[in-house]
XYZ file of C-alpha atoms in Angstrom:
561
model
C 0.092 0.037 0.499
C 3.187 2.245 0.591
C 4.256 2.271 -2.791
C 0.763 3.680 -4.205
C 0.751 6.707 -5.480
C -0.581 9.970 -3.678
C -3.891 10.889 -5.190
C -3.600 14.031 -6.922
C -5.563 16.299 -4.108
C -3.400 15.541 -1.817
C -0.002 16.586 -3.418
C -1.425 19.439 -4.001
C -2.594 20.481 -0.931
C 1.032 19.450 0.077
C 2.347 22.508 -1.990
C -0.418 24.875 -1.107
C 1.112 23.994 2.598
C 4.564 24.388 2.380
C 3.204 27.861 -0.075
C 1.583 29.637 3.128
C 3.233 27.351 6.435
C 6.481 26.866 5.431
C 8.236 29.799 6.956
C 6.158 29.077 10.010
C 6.840 25.751 10.182
C 10.675 25.454 9.033
C 10.773 28.245 12.076
C 8.798 25.563 14.617
C 10.873 22.927 14.307
C 13.816 25.264 15.082
C 11.866 26.133 18.206
C 11.101 22.995 19.016
C 14.930 21.710 18.613
C 16.326 24.317 21.229
C 13.331 23.650 23.629
C 14.712 20.442 23.877
C 18.581 21.051 24.002
C 17.436 23.489 27.193
C 15.175 20.575 28.806
C 18.689 18.781 27.847
C 20.695 21.225 30.373
C 18.024 22.316 32.176
C 15.148 19.572 32.750
C 15.675 18.846 36.242
C 18.048 19.341 39.063
C 21.157 17.428 38.815
C 21.124 18.616 34.150
C 20.940 22.042 35.389
C 23.734 21.844 37.642
C 26.289 20.482 35.384
C 25.128 22.951 32.792
C 25.576 25.703 35.448
C 28.756 24.393 36.360
C 30.368 24.199 32.220
C 28.853 27.245 32.183
C 30.827 28.533 34.860
C 34.023 26.812 34.054
C 34.012 28.477 30.639
C 33.170 31.730 31.796
C 36.093 32.145 34.784
C 38.866 30.749 32.017
C 37.991 33.302 29.712
C 37.743 35.987 32.518
C 40.668 35.159 33.616
C 42.591 34.624 29.680
C 40.875 38.360 28.969
C 39.990 39.852 32.048
C 42.385 38.867 34.942
C 42.785 41.411 37.718
C 38.763 42.376 37.005
C 38.188 38.677 38.086
C 40.820 38.561 40.740
C 39.744 41.758 42.577
C 35.797 40.117 42.254
C 36.371 36.674 44.233
C 39.048 38.220 46.342
C 36.089 39.627 49.502
C 34.338 35.880 48.209
C 37.374 33.929 49.248
C 39.196 35.419 52.242
C 35.278 34.833 53.465
C 34.880 31.619 52.714
C 38.834 31.031 54.492
C 37.973 32.756 57.990
C 35.122 31.015 58.448
C 36.970 27.240 56.990
C 39.495 28.306 59.473
C 36.981 29.283 62.272
C 34.615 25.682 61.528
C 37.243 23.423 61.056
C 39.593 24.824 63.893
C 40.886 21.422 64.857
C 42.158 20.121 62.127
C 43.927 24.004 61.434
C 45.280 23.032 64.527
C 46.105 19.126 64.031
C 48.337 20.639 61.120
C 50.155 23.438 62.286
C 50.772 22.049 65.446
C 53.850 20.272 63.967
C 54.709 23.355 62.061
C 54.610 25.551 65.062
C 55.802 22.976 67.839
C 59.303 23.387 65.500
C 59.423 27.137 64.002
C 59.078 27.760 69.017
C 61.927 25.057 69.336
C 64.079 26.202 67.070
C 63.287 30.686 68.974
C 64.334 29.060 72.537
C 67.120 26.838 71.154
C 68.593 29.935 69.191
C 67.603 32.513 72.907
C 69.501 29.531 74.666
C 72.639 29.303 72.789
C 72.812 33.582 72.713
C 72.197 33.169 77.032
C 74.960 30.203 77.291
C 78.003 32.307 75.203
C 76.964 35.205 77.485
C 76.935 33.061 80.706
C 80.039 31.269 79.347
C 81.860 35.082 78.874
C 81.519 35.188 82.625
C 82.255 32.344 83.637
C 85.639 32.591 82.320
C 86.451 36.010 83.198
C 86.083 33.984 87.263
C 89.223 32.573 89.144
C 87.496 30.675 91.913
C 87.259 26.975 93.354
C 83.042 27.285 92.044
C 84.629 28.328 88.523
C 86.980 25.683 88.661
C 84.246 23.019 89.711
C 82.199 23.980 86.969
C 85.225 23.912 84.439
C 85.857 20.037 85.761
C 82.621 18.901 85.834
C 81.649 20.637 82.221
C 84.438 18.523 81.062
C 83.183 15.147 82.483
C 80.151 15.918 81.219
C 80.825 17.153 77.641
C 78.849 19.964 78.133
C 79.321 23.721 78.245
C 80.407 25.620 81.899
C 77.239 27.905 81.143
C 74.983 25.105 80.476
C 76.446 22.882 83.723
C 75.905 26.716 85.733
C 72.060 27.327 84.900
C 70.884 23.183 84.903
C 72.431 24.076 88.710
C 71.313 27.368 88.542
C 67.377 25.837 88.028
C 67.640 22.299 89.298
C 64.633 20.919 90.573
C 62.180 24.579 89.611
C 59.059 23.618 88.826
C 57.956 26.204 86.421
C 54.645 24.788 85.108
C 52.371 22.277 85.931
C 50.027 20.695 82.909
C 46.453 18.242 83.041
C 45.403 17.205 79.264
C 42.702 14.577 77.984
C 45.024 12.010 75.988
C 44.658 11.849 72.830
C 42.669 15.969 71.950
C 45.185 17.538 74.127
C 42.456 19.960 75.554
C 43.828 21.116 78.756
C 42.032 20.060 81.993
C 44.036 22.246 84.482
C 46.943 24.099 84.800
C 49.218 25.079 87.704
C 50.386 28.018 88.867
C 46.442 28.772 87.761
C 47.456 32.745 88.203
C 49.739 31.915 85.080
C 49.320 35.341 82.697
C 51.373 36.748 79.826
C 52.784 34.704 76.906
C 53.807 31.475 78.375
C 50.129 31.297 79.892
C 48.622 32.004 76.864
C 50.112 29.295 74.968
C 49.261 26.903 77.543
C 47.026 25.152 74.645
C 48.868 25.342 72.525
C 51.788 23.448 74.135
C 48.857 21.161 75.599
C 48.098 20.016 72.329
C 51.974 19.927 71.113
C 52.506 17.800 74.069
C 48.726 15.529 73.142
C 50.175 15.045 69.158
C 53.643 14.457 70.323
C 52.660 11.650 72.850
C 50.165 9.727 70.164
C 52.624 10.116 67.917
C 55.491 7.882 70.050
C 52.992 5.978 71.436
C 52.440 4.421 67.587
C 55.653 4.244 66.601
C 57.197 2.608 69.190
C 53.860 0.312 69.692
C 55.328 -2.511 69.310
C 57.859 -1.904 71.991
C 55.631 -1.040 74.210
C 56.639 1.982 74.801
C 55.808 5.071 76.363
C 57.191 8.995 75.997
C 58.906 9.715 79.535
C 60.228 13.147 78.833
C 61.084 15.821 76.695
C 64.670 17.849 76.188
C 63.418 21.410 75.556
C 66.636 22.953 75.707
C 66.381 24.898 78.764
C 64.964 22.659 80.551
C 62.768 18.862 80.234
C 59.554 18.371 80.258
C 58.129 15.368 82.054
C 55.150 13.080 81.055
C 53.461 10.291 82.591
C 50.174 9.365 80.681
C 47.219 7.623 81.522
C 44.193 6.415 78.978
C 42.576 9.320 79.483
C 44.818 11.995 80.773
C 48.335 12.823 80.331
C 50.182 14.840 83.510
C 53.399 17.419 82.087
C 56.078 19.057 84.298
C 58.356 21.785 82.745
C 61.117 21.557 85.041
C 64.439 24.006 84.439
C 68.065 21.981 84.872
C 68.586 18.251 85.926
C 67.009 16.159 87.828
C 68.462 13.962 90.128
C 67.286 10.178 90.380
C 65.791 10.293 94.007
C 63.582 13.412 93.129
C 62.577 11.809 89.670
C 61.381 9.203 91.672
C 59.408 10.765 93.824
C 58.222 12.988 91.019
C 56.815 9.395 89.153
C 54.746 9.217 92.726
C 53.473 12.600 92.627
C 52.399 12.088 88.895
C 50.626 8.703 89.515
C 49.406 10.369 92.599
C 47.656 13.052 89.726
C 46.753 10.310 87.761
C 44.495 8.227 90.678
C 43.127 11.531 91.809
C 41.840 12.261 88.488
C 40.440 8.912 88.097
C 38.395 9.155 90.950
C 37.114 12.386 91.122
C 37.814 14.846 88.145
C 36.331 17.986 90.045
C 39.084 17.047 92.794
C 41.828 17.315 90.543
C 42.711 21.548 91.418
C 45.403 23.174 90.029
C 46.416 23.757 93.931
C 45.781 20.123 94.155
C 48.234 19.343 91.099
C 50.964 21.794 92.445
C 50.372 20.757 96.051
C 51.411 16.887 95.081
C 54.427 18.296 92.706
C 55.800 20.692 94.844
C 55.693 17.749 98.119
C 57.594 15.763 96.032
C 60.263 18.424 95.329
C 60.897 19.504 98.483
C 64.425 18.081 100.029
C 64.650 17.123 103.392
C 66.918 18.262 105.626
C 69.800 19.937 104.969
C 73.084 17.823 105.732
C 76.382 19.230 106.136
C 78.538 19.539 103.149
C 81.091 17.332 103.528
C 84.402 18.672 103.206
C 86.610 15.616 101.197
C 85.863 16.904 97.407
C 88.044 20.010 98.668
C 90.538 18.172 99.934
C 90.531 15.838 96.750
C 90.679 19.092 94.925
C 93.450 20.462 97.341
C 95.478 16.939 96.603
C 94.872 17.125 92.411
C 95.522 21.423 92.154
C 99.254 20.196 94.755
C 99.943 17.237 93.145
C 100.008 19.282 89.353
C 101.472 22.429 90.901
C 104.614 19.723 91.779
C 104.156 17.544 88.622
C 104.558 20.771 86.680
C 107.555 22.535 89.467
C 109.160 19.051 89.290
C 111.515 19.411 86.309
C 112.254 23.207 87.246
C 113.612 22.042 90.487
C 115.432 19.539 89.474
C 117.154 21.539 86.978
C 117.895 23.957 89.394
C 119.623 21.531 92.356
C 121.721 19.664 89.460
C 123.160 22.698 88.399
C 123.750 24.200 91.652
C 126.116 21.456 92.174
C 127.714 21.499 88.460
C 128.709 25.257 89.359
C 129.873 24.149 93.249
C 132.362 21.284 92.418
C 133.563 23.773 89.073
C 134.228 27.021 91.228
C 136.747 24.216 93.886
C 138.376 22.762 90.779
C 138.854 26.151 89.478
C 140.316 26.694 92.885
C 142.597 24.295 92.692
C 144.158 25.062 89.283
C 145.019 29.041 89.627
C 147.385 29.079 86.265
C 143.906 28.650 84.623
C 142.325 31.800 86.423
C 144.698 33.594 84.176
C 142.781 32.193 80.854
C 139.830 33.237 80.103
C 137.442 30.206 80.640
C 133.226 29.624 81.623
C 130.961 26.255 82.090
C 128.153 26.248 79.876
C 125.199 23.756 81.383
C 122.592 22.548 78.544
C 119.875 21.162 80.107
C 118.053 20.915 76.962
C 120.547 18.568 75.490
C 121.235 17.204 78.499
C 125.425 18.070 78.727
C 128.087 20.104 80.003
C 131.046 21.901 78.562
C 133.747 23.523 78.897
C 135.306 26.314 76.908
C 137.388 29.261 76.821
C 141.843 28.940 76.366
C 144.056 27.107 78.582
C 147.910 26.536 78.296
C 148.204 23.182 77.849
C 145.804 19.818 78.495
C 146.336 19.037 82.000
C 144.841 21.274 83.908
C 141.552 21.895 82.200
C 141.624 17.913 82.028
C 141.175 17.928 85.911
C 138.908 20.868 85.601
C 136.656 18.060 83.484
C 137.013 14.880 85.721
C 135.874 17.030 89.123
C 133.006 18.708 87.394
C 131.849 15.161 85.664
C 131.853 12.959 89.219
C 128.751 15.713 90.053
C 127.265 15.899 86.387
C 125.579 12.536 85.555
C 123.272 11.507 83.666
C 124.483 14.786 82.242
C 127.735 14.287 79.441
C 130.598 16.355 79.955
C 132.513 17.576 76.671
C 134.848 20.019 75.990
C 136.342 22.292 73.649
C 138.872 24.446 75.063
C 141.999 25.836 72.762
C 145.694 25.187 73.895
C 148.104 28.364 73.625
C 151.284 28.879 73.967
C 153.523 30.649 75.316
C 154.971 33.948 74.449
C 159.093 33.276 74.381
C 156.911 30.430 71.595
C 155.123 32.543 69.978
C 158.058 34.661 69.090
C 159.558 31.524 67.830
C 156.656 30.249 65.968
C 156.386 33.327 64.416
C 159.937 34.437 63.020
C 159.809 30.058 61.713
C 156.209 31.134 60.207
C 157.576 34.480 58.434
C 160.849 32.468 56.747
C 158.361 30.085 55.642
C 156.414 32.783 54.162
C 159.407 34.706 52.874
C 160.374 31.332 50.953
C 157.140 30.816 50.050
C 156.332 34.143 48.907
C 159.477 33.646 46.867
C 158.489 30.605 44.975
C 154.916 32.019 43.949
C 156.905 34.908 42.044
C 158.941 33.130 39.926
C 155.772 30.821 39.241
C 154.346 33.690 38.709
C 157.057 34.416 36.261
C 157.219 31.684 34.580
C 153.096 32.365 33.690
C 153.131 35.827 31.872
C 155.531 34.281 29.608
C 153.308 31.616 28.983
C 150.973 33.705 28.580
C 152.760 35.721 26.774
C 153.767 32.858 23.897
C 150.265 31.422 24.320
C 148.607 35.233 23.149
C 151.241 35.224 20.077
C 149.717 31.499 19.424
C 146.327 32.910 19.276
C 147.507 36.386 17.874
C 148.617 33.373 14.648
C 146.034 31.752 14.789
C 143.436 34.791 14.394
C 145.492 36.049 11.855
C 145.773 32.312 9.436
C 142.065 32.711 10.204
C 141.260 36.118 8.521
C 144.136 35.936 5.592
C 142.146 35.651 2.668
C 143.116 32.188 1.400
C 142.183 31.368 4.605
C 138.732 33.253 4.042
C 138.657 31.186 0.257
C 139.049 27.625 1.821
C 135.796 27.823 4.566
C 133.578 29.737 1.212
C 134.684 26.861 -1.243
C 133.728 24.270 1.343
C 130.356 25.296 1.639
C 129.471 26.137 -2.331
C 128.691 24.153 -5.356
C 126.786 25.542 -8.256
C 123.485 22.993 -9.640
C 122.452 22.497 -12.786
C 119.603 21.279 -14.004
C 120.788 20.136 -17.114
C 123.412 20.140 -19.583
C 125.209 23.802 -18.845
C 121.695 25.079 -17.103
C 121.647 26.627 -14.068
C 118.866 26.077 -11.640
C 119.160 29.125 -9.492
C 121.241 32.050 -12.299
C 120.564 35.114 -9.521
C 121.740 32.892 -6.842
C 124.868 31.506 -7.978
C 125.847 35.542 -10.008
C 126.218 36.592 -6.120
C 127.906 34.007 -4.677
C 130.207 33.600 -7.806
C 130.941 37.669 -6.751
C 132.546 36.805 -3.891
C 134.180 33.890 -4.812
C 136.091 36.618 -7.952
C 136.618 39.285 -4.795
C 138.104 35.802 -2.315
C 140.717 34.831 -5.580
C 141.503 38.089 -6.700
C 142.095 39.261 -2.313
C 144.039 36.142 -2.149
C 145.852 36.321 -4.893
C 145.377 32.013 -5.430
C 144.673 30.307 -8.328
C 141.642 27.929 -8.082
C 140.606 24.143 -9.394
C 136.910 24.392 -10.749
C 135.534 20.813 -10.727
C 132.636 19.982 -13.127
C 129.985 16.049 -12.226
C 128.148 14.778 -13.617
C 125.126 12.204 -13.223
C 125.140 8.280 -13.750
C 122.139 8.451 -16.148
C 123.880 8.085 -19.925
C 126.771 7.080 -21.464
C 130.002 8.040 -20.000
C 130.982 10.061 -23.347
C 128.249 12.229 -22.872
C 128.790 12.429 -19.336
C 132.388 13.651 -19.497
C 131.298 16.108 -21.919
C 128.369 17.622 -20.008
C 130.450 17.812 -16.938
C 133.463 20.016 -18.833
C 130.279 22.210 -20.242
C 129.819 22.764 -17.393
C 132.618 23.878 -15.761
C 134.716 25.845 -18.945
C 130.375 27.803 -18.023
C 131.845 29.256 -14.753
C 135.648 29.599 -15.456
C 133.725 31.698 -18.102
C 131.938 33.368 -15.228
C 134.236 33.995 -13.495
C 136.733 35.395 -15.873
C 133.986 38.085 -16.529
C 134.418 38.797 -12.932
C 138.041 39.628 -13.197
C 140.206 36.599 -12.272
C 142.786 35.850 -14.245
C 142.543 32.357 -16.600
C 145.546 31.236 -15.815
C 144.691 31.337 -11.933
C 141.736 28.828 -12.992
C 142.312 25.093 -13.343
C 138.928 23.564 -15.433
C 138.741 19.625 -14.304
C 136.050 16.971 -15.813
C 135.541 14.204 -13.293
C 131.947 13.102 -15.150
C 130.630 10.585 -12.583
C 132.713 10.569 -9.970
C 132.217 10.704 -7.004
C 128.094 11.390 -7.057
C 126.431 12.783 -3.992
C 122.400 11.426 -4.518
C 121.318 8.084 -4.956
C 121.373 7.136 -8.713
C 117.913 5.307 -7.970
C 115.945 8.928 -6.325
C 117.338 12.509 -6.941
C 120.598 11.682 -9.009
C 120.036 15.357 -10.199
C 121.873 16.861 -7.046
C 125.047 15.829 -8.701
C 124.835 17.562 -11.563
C 127.450 20.044 -10.168
C 130.497 22.231 -9.736
C 132.720 22.555 -7.131
C 136.087 24.158 -6.362
C 139.423 23.352 -4.734
C 141.945 25.082 -4.255
C 145.451 23.737 -5.839
C 148.843 22.466 -4.261
C 151.359 24.398 -3.969
C 153.203 25.231 -7.621
C 150.559 23.352 -8.695
C 149.870 26.326 -11.687
C 153.914 26.420 -12.091
C 153.791 22.870 -13.332
C 153.719 23.481 -17.377
């Protein structure tokens, strides 16, 4: 049935409908679509919350990107109000979060102040020299603490500063003694009770497997003793250190406070807590102080004085004995009084030295023997020079003069001989210098370091340098009035006949160049040695063998015809 064509009237009606109501129908469809979208977003409370949240997020994001300053000013009052309200409503949570941090800050501040106090007290104690200061020094050395800490501990030992009774777990303060405490210390009682409760719970949880309880906190300037029951904690802050006996009585007082609170909370007043603790810390009747420490200290001090003064006393005694023996020995040898003699006692090296002058060996040795008998364990040494009598001295002087005159004559003869040798050596040097500077010697040195090299039959490798060196050679030949052999060489390439011809051409070319520079031809001898005496490897660079070298002739060589 659906495949049958519609009647013509229906089709016409639809066309008329679309013409008359087409725009309105389209708007209605769009409106229906928008209503469906709004229903999807705002149809119920859950959909409205989700859509509102998305819209707010988008709005905040756009405001943060485009208008951040205006967004901050608009939200600041609300954020501050919310934070204040949250702090007020979540006081316990804030306290639990901030107590550990504040506790560390408070501890650091207290420790810093205590260090300053310790340094100040140390400076003042160091200036004292009384028996009390020495007692503090000895106790500080024994305990490894500073003198100021020991002094403060003794000054405040056993003094109860404050007692707290608080609920375990929450840290709520039940009672504080002294009850009339005011000022900063009274104001931070709640803070301290919370810290103590938190630290106690932490220690209990950490060491639960060991069944231990936290019994004491060291706060630098004192100690906080803790005793806890399942419901309450008793904390007492004391200055200095407590003796074992006081600590035992303090344990009993803490247990009494816990029992009192268990029986009757209202009876556990600040005065009752303070009374129990004060009774526990009250000392018994004072006993007379023992003089034993003073006697022991005096004995130690006397021992130290004797120990440090023993060595100087022993040195003084030994020196007195040695000086007395030396004086007696010098009295027994009056002749020594005319000579400068003295005795030196060197305690550090453990020796006695007799120094000075004497006429003979016997008398100084007698003095040394007398000193050695009392000088033990020091060793006795002698540094005495023996001087002769005046007559003997004059004879020695005359003999010395004779020997000096003889030595002087010998020295003068040697000087004259040296002068002659020096004169001959100077003449020889002058001859050598003259020969070195002679024209023939200069010519010899020049030709030993000079040769002319060729690239071909008679083609020079470096014409300019060769011409310059030949100028020097011509000048030396003219100055020396000597003859010269001009020797041509060839390499080993080619036939012997061609090599001899090439070496001759090279020598002939150099002879012609020297003649052009004014050297007489009859003083030049041309020699062709072909491949004799090569100076290069025949398989590598034999070109260097193509050369002309020079030799001085033998005496009379140019006279032979």
